[in-house]
CSV table of C-alpha atoms in Angstrom, one decimal:
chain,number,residue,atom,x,y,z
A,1,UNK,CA,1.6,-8.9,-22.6
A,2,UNK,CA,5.0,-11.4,-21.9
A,3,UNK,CA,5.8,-8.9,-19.4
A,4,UNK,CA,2.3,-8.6,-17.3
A,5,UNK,CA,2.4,-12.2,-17.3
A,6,UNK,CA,5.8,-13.4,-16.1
A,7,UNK,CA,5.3,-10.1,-13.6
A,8,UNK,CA,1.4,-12.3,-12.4
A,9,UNK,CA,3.2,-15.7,-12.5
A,10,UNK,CA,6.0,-14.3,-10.7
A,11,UNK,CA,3.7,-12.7,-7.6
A,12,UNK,CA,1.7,-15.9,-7.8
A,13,UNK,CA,5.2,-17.9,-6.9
A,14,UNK,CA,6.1,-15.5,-4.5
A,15,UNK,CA,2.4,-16.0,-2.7
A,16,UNK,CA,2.3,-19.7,-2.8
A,17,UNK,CA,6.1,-19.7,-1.4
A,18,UNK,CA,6.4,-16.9,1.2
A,19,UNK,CA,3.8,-14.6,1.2
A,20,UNK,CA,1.1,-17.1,2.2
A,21,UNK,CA,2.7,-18.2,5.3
A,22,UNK,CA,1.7,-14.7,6.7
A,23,UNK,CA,-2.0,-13.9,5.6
A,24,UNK,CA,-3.1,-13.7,9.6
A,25,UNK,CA,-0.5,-10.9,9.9
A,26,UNK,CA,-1.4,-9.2,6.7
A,27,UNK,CA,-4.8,-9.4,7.5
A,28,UNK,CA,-4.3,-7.4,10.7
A,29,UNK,CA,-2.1,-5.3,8.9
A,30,UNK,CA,-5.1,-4.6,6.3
A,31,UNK,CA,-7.5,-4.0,9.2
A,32,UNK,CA,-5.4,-1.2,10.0
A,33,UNK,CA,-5.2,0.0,6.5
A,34,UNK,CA,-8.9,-0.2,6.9
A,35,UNK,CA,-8.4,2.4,9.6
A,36,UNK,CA,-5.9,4.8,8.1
A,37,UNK,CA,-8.5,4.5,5.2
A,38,UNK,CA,-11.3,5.4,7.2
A,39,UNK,CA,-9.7,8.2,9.1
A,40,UNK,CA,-8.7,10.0,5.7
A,41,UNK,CA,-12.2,9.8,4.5
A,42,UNK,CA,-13.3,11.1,7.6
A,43,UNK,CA,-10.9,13.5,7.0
A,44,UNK,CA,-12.1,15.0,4.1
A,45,UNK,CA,-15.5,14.5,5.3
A,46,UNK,CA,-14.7,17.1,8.4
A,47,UNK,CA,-14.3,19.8,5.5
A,48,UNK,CA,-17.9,20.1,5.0
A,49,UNK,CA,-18.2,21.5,8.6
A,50,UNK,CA,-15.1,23.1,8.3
A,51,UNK,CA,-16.3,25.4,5.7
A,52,UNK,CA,-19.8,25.9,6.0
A,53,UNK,CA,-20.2,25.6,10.0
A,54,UNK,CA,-16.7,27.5,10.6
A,55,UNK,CA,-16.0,29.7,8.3
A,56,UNK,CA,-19.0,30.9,6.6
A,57,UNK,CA,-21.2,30.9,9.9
A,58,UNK,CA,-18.6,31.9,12.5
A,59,UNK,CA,-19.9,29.0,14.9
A,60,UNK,CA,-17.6,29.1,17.7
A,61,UNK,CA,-18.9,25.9,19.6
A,62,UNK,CA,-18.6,23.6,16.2
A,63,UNK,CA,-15.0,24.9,16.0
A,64,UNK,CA,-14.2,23.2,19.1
A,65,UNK,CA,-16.0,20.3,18.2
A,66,UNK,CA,-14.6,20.0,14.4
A,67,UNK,CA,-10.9,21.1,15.8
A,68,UNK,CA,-11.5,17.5,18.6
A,69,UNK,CA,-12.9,15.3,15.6
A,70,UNK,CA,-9.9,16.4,13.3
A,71,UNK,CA,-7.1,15.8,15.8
A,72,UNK,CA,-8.6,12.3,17.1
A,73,UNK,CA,-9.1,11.6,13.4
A,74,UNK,CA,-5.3,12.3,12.8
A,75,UNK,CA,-4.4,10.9,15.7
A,76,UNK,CA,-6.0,7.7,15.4
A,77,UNK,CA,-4.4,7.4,11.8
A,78,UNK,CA,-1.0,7.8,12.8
A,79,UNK,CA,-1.6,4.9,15.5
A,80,UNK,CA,-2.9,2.7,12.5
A,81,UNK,CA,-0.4,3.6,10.5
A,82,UNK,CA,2.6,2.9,12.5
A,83,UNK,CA,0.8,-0.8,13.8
A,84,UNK,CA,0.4,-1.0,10.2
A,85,UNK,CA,3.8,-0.5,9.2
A,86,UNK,CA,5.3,-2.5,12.4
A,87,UNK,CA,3.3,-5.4,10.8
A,88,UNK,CA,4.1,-5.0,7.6
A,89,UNK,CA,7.8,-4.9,8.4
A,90,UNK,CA,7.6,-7.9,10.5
A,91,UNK,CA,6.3,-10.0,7.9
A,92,UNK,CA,9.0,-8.6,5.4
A,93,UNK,CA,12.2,-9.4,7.6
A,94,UNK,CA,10.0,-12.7,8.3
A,95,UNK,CA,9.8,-13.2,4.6
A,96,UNK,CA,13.7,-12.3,4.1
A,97,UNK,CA,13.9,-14.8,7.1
A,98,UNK,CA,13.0,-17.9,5.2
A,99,UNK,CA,13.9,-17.4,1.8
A,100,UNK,CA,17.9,-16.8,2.8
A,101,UNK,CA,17.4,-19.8,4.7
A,102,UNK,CA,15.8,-21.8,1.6
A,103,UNK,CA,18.8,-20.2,0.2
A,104,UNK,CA,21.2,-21.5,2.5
A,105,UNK,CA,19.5,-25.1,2.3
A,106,UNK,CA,20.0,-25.1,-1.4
A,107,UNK,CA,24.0,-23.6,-1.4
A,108,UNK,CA,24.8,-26.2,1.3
A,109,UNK,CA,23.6,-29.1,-1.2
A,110,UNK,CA,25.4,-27.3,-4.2
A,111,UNK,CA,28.5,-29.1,-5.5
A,112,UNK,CA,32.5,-28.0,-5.5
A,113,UNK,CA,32.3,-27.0,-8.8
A,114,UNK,CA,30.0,-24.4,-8.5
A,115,UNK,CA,31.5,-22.5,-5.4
A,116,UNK,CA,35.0,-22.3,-8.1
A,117,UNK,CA,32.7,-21.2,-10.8
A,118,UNK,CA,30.5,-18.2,-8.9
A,119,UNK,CA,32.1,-15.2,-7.7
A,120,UNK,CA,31.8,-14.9,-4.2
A,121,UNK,CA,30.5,-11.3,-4.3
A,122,UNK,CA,27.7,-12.3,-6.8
A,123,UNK,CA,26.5,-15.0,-4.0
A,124,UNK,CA,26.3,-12.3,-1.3
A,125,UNK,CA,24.8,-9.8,-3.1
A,126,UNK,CA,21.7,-12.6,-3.6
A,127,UNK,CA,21.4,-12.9,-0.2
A,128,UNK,CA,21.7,-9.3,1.1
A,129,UNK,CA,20.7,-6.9,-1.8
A,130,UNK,CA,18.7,-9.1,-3.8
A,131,UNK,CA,16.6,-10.8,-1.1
A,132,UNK,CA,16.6,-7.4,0.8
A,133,UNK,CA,15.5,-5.5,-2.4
A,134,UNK,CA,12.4,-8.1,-3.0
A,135,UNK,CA,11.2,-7.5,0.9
A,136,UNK,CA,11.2,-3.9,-0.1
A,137,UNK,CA,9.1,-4.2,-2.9
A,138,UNK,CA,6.7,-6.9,-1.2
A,139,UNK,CA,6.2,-4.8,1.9
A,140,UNK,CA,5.7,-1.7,0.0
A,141,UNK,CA,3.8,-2.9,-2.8
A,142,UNK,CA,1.6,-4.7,0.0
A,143,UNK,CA,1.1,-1.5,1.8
A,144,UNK,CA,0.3,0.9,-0.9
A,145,UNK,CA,-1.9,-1.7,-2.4
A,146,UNK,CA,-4.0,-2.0,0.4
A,147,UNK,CA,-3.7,1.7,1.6
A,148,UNK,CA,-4.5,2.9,-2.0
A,149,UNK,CA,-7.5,0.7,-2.2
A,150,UNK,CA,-9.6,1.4,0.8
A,151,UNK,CA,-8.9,5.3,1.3
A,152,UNK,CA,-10.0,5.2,-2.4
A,153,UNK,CA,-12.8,3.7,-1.7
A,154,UNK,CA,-13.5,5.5,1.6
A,155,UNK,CA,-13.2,8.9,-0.6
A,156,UNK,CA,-15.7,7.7,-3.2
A,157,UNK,CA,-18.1,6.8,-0.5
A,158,UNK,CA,-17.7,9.9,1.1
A,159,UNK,CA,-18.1,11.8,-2.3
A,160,UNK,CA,-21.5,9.9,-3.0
A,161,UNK,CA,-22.7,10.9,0.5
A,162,UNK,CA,-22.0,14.2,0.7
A,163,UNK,CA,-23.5,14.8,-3.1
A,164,UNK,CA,-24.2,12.3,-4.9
A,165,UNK,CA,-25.0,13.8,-8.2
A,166,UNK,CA,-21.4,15.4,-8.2
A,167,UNK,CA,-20.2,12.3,-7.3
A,168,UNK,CA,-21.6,10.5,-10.7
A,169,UNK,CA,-20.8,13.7,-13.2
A,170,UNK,CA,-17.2,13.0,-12.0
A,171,UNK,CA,-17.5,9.6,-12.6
A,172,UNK,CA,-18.1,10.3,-15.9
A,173,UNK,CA,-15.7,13.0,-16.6
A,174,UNK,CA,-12.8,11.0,-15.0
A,175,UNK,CA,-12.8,8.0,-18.0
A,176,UNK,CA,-13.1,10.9,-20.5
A,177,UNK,CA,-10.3,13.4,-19.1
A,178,UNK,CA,-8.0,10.6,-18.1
A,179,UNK,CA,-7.9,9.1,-21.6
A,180,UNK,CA,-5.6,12.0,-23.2
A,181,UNK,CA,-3.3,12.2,-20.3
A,182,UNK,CA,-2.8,8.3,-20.3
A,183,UNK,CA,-2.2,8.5,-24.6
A,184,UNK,CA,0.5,11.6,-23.7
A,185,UNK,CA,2.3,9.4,-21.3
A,186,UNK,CA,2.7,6.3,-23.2
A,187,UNK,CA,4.0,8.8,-25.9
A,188,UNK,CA,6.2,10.4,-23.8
A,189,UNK,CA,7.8,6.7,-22.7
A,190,UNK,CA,8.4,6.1,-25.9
C-alpha cells in the first residue's frame, strides 16, 4: 500500500507542477482519443455487416458500402491518431521544457560545494535521461490511459447494442474467469 501511495502522491506533484499547465492541449488531445476510440468501436461494429450481409448473403452492393465505411473508419483513425500523438508529444518536450529549466534555476543557486561533491555525469544524466525518461512515461501513460478508456468503453457500448443479453452474461463471466488468472499471476511474481 506504501508503494500505490508514494506512486498517487507522486502523479499528484507531477499534475500540480507540470502537467496542469497543459490541460487545454491534453484536452484536445483526449478529443482525439475520443475519435480513435470511436472509430475502433465502429470498427468492430462493421463486422456485423461483414458477416451476415457479406459473407452469408453474398450482397454485392453492401460490400461496397461496408468496404467505404471500413476504409474511412480506418482512415479517419489514423488522422486522430497521429493529431493525437503530435499533441501528446508537444506537451511532453513542453513538459521536459520547464522542468530542465526549473532545474537549471535551482543548480545556478546551488553552492561551490556541491558542484566538487556531485559527479558531473550524475548531473547530466538528471537532465537528459532522467527528465527525458519521465516525459516518456507521462506521454505514454497519458495516451494509453485515455486511449484504453474510451475504446473500452466504445466496445462495451457497442457490445450492449448489438446484443445486449450477451453483453451482461459476459459481464458476469468476466469477474468470475478473471479472478484465477489474476491469483496465478501474483503467484507467478512471486
Amino acid at each position: 500500500m506504501d508503494n500505490q501511495t508514494s506512486t498517487v502522491a507522486l502523479m499528484g506533484r507531477l499534475w500540480r507542477e507540470a502537467i496542469r499547465f497543459y490541460k487545454g492541449r491534453l484536452a484536445l488531445a483526449m478529443v482525439f482519443m475520443a475519435v480513435m476510440a470511436a472509430a475502433t468501436a465502429m470498427s468492430a461494429w462493421l463486422m456485423e455487416p461483414v458477416v451476415n450481409d457479406i459473407l452469408i448473403a453474398h450482397d454485392k452492393d453492401m460490400l461496397w458500402l461496408v468496404g467505404g465505411a471500413i476504409l474511412a473508419t480506418f482512415l479517419i483513425k489514423g488522422v486522430a491518431n497521429y493529431i493525437q500523438g503530435i499533441i501528446m508529444s508537444h506537451v511532453g518536450l513542453r513538459i521536459i521544457a520547464d522542468m530542465q529549466n526549473r532545474l537549471y534555476g535551482h543548480l545556478a543557486g546551488m553552492d561551490l560545494a556541491f558542484f566538487h561533491s556531485e559527479k558531473s555525469g550524475a548531473l547530466m544524466s538528471r537532465f537528459t535521461v532522467d527528465i527525458n525518461s519521465m516525459r516518456t512515461a507521462v506521454s505514454n501513460a497519458l495516451t494509453a490511459f485515455g486511449k484504453d478508456t474510451l475504446t473500452l468503453i466504445g466496445l462495451i457500448g457497442v457490445m450492449f447494442y448489438q446484443d445486449w443479453q450477451l453483453g451482461l452474461v459476459s459481464f458476469i463471466i468476466f469477474p468470475v474467469a478473471i479472478y484465477p488468472i489474476a491469483r496465478l499471476g501474483r503467484r507467478m511474481r512471486k
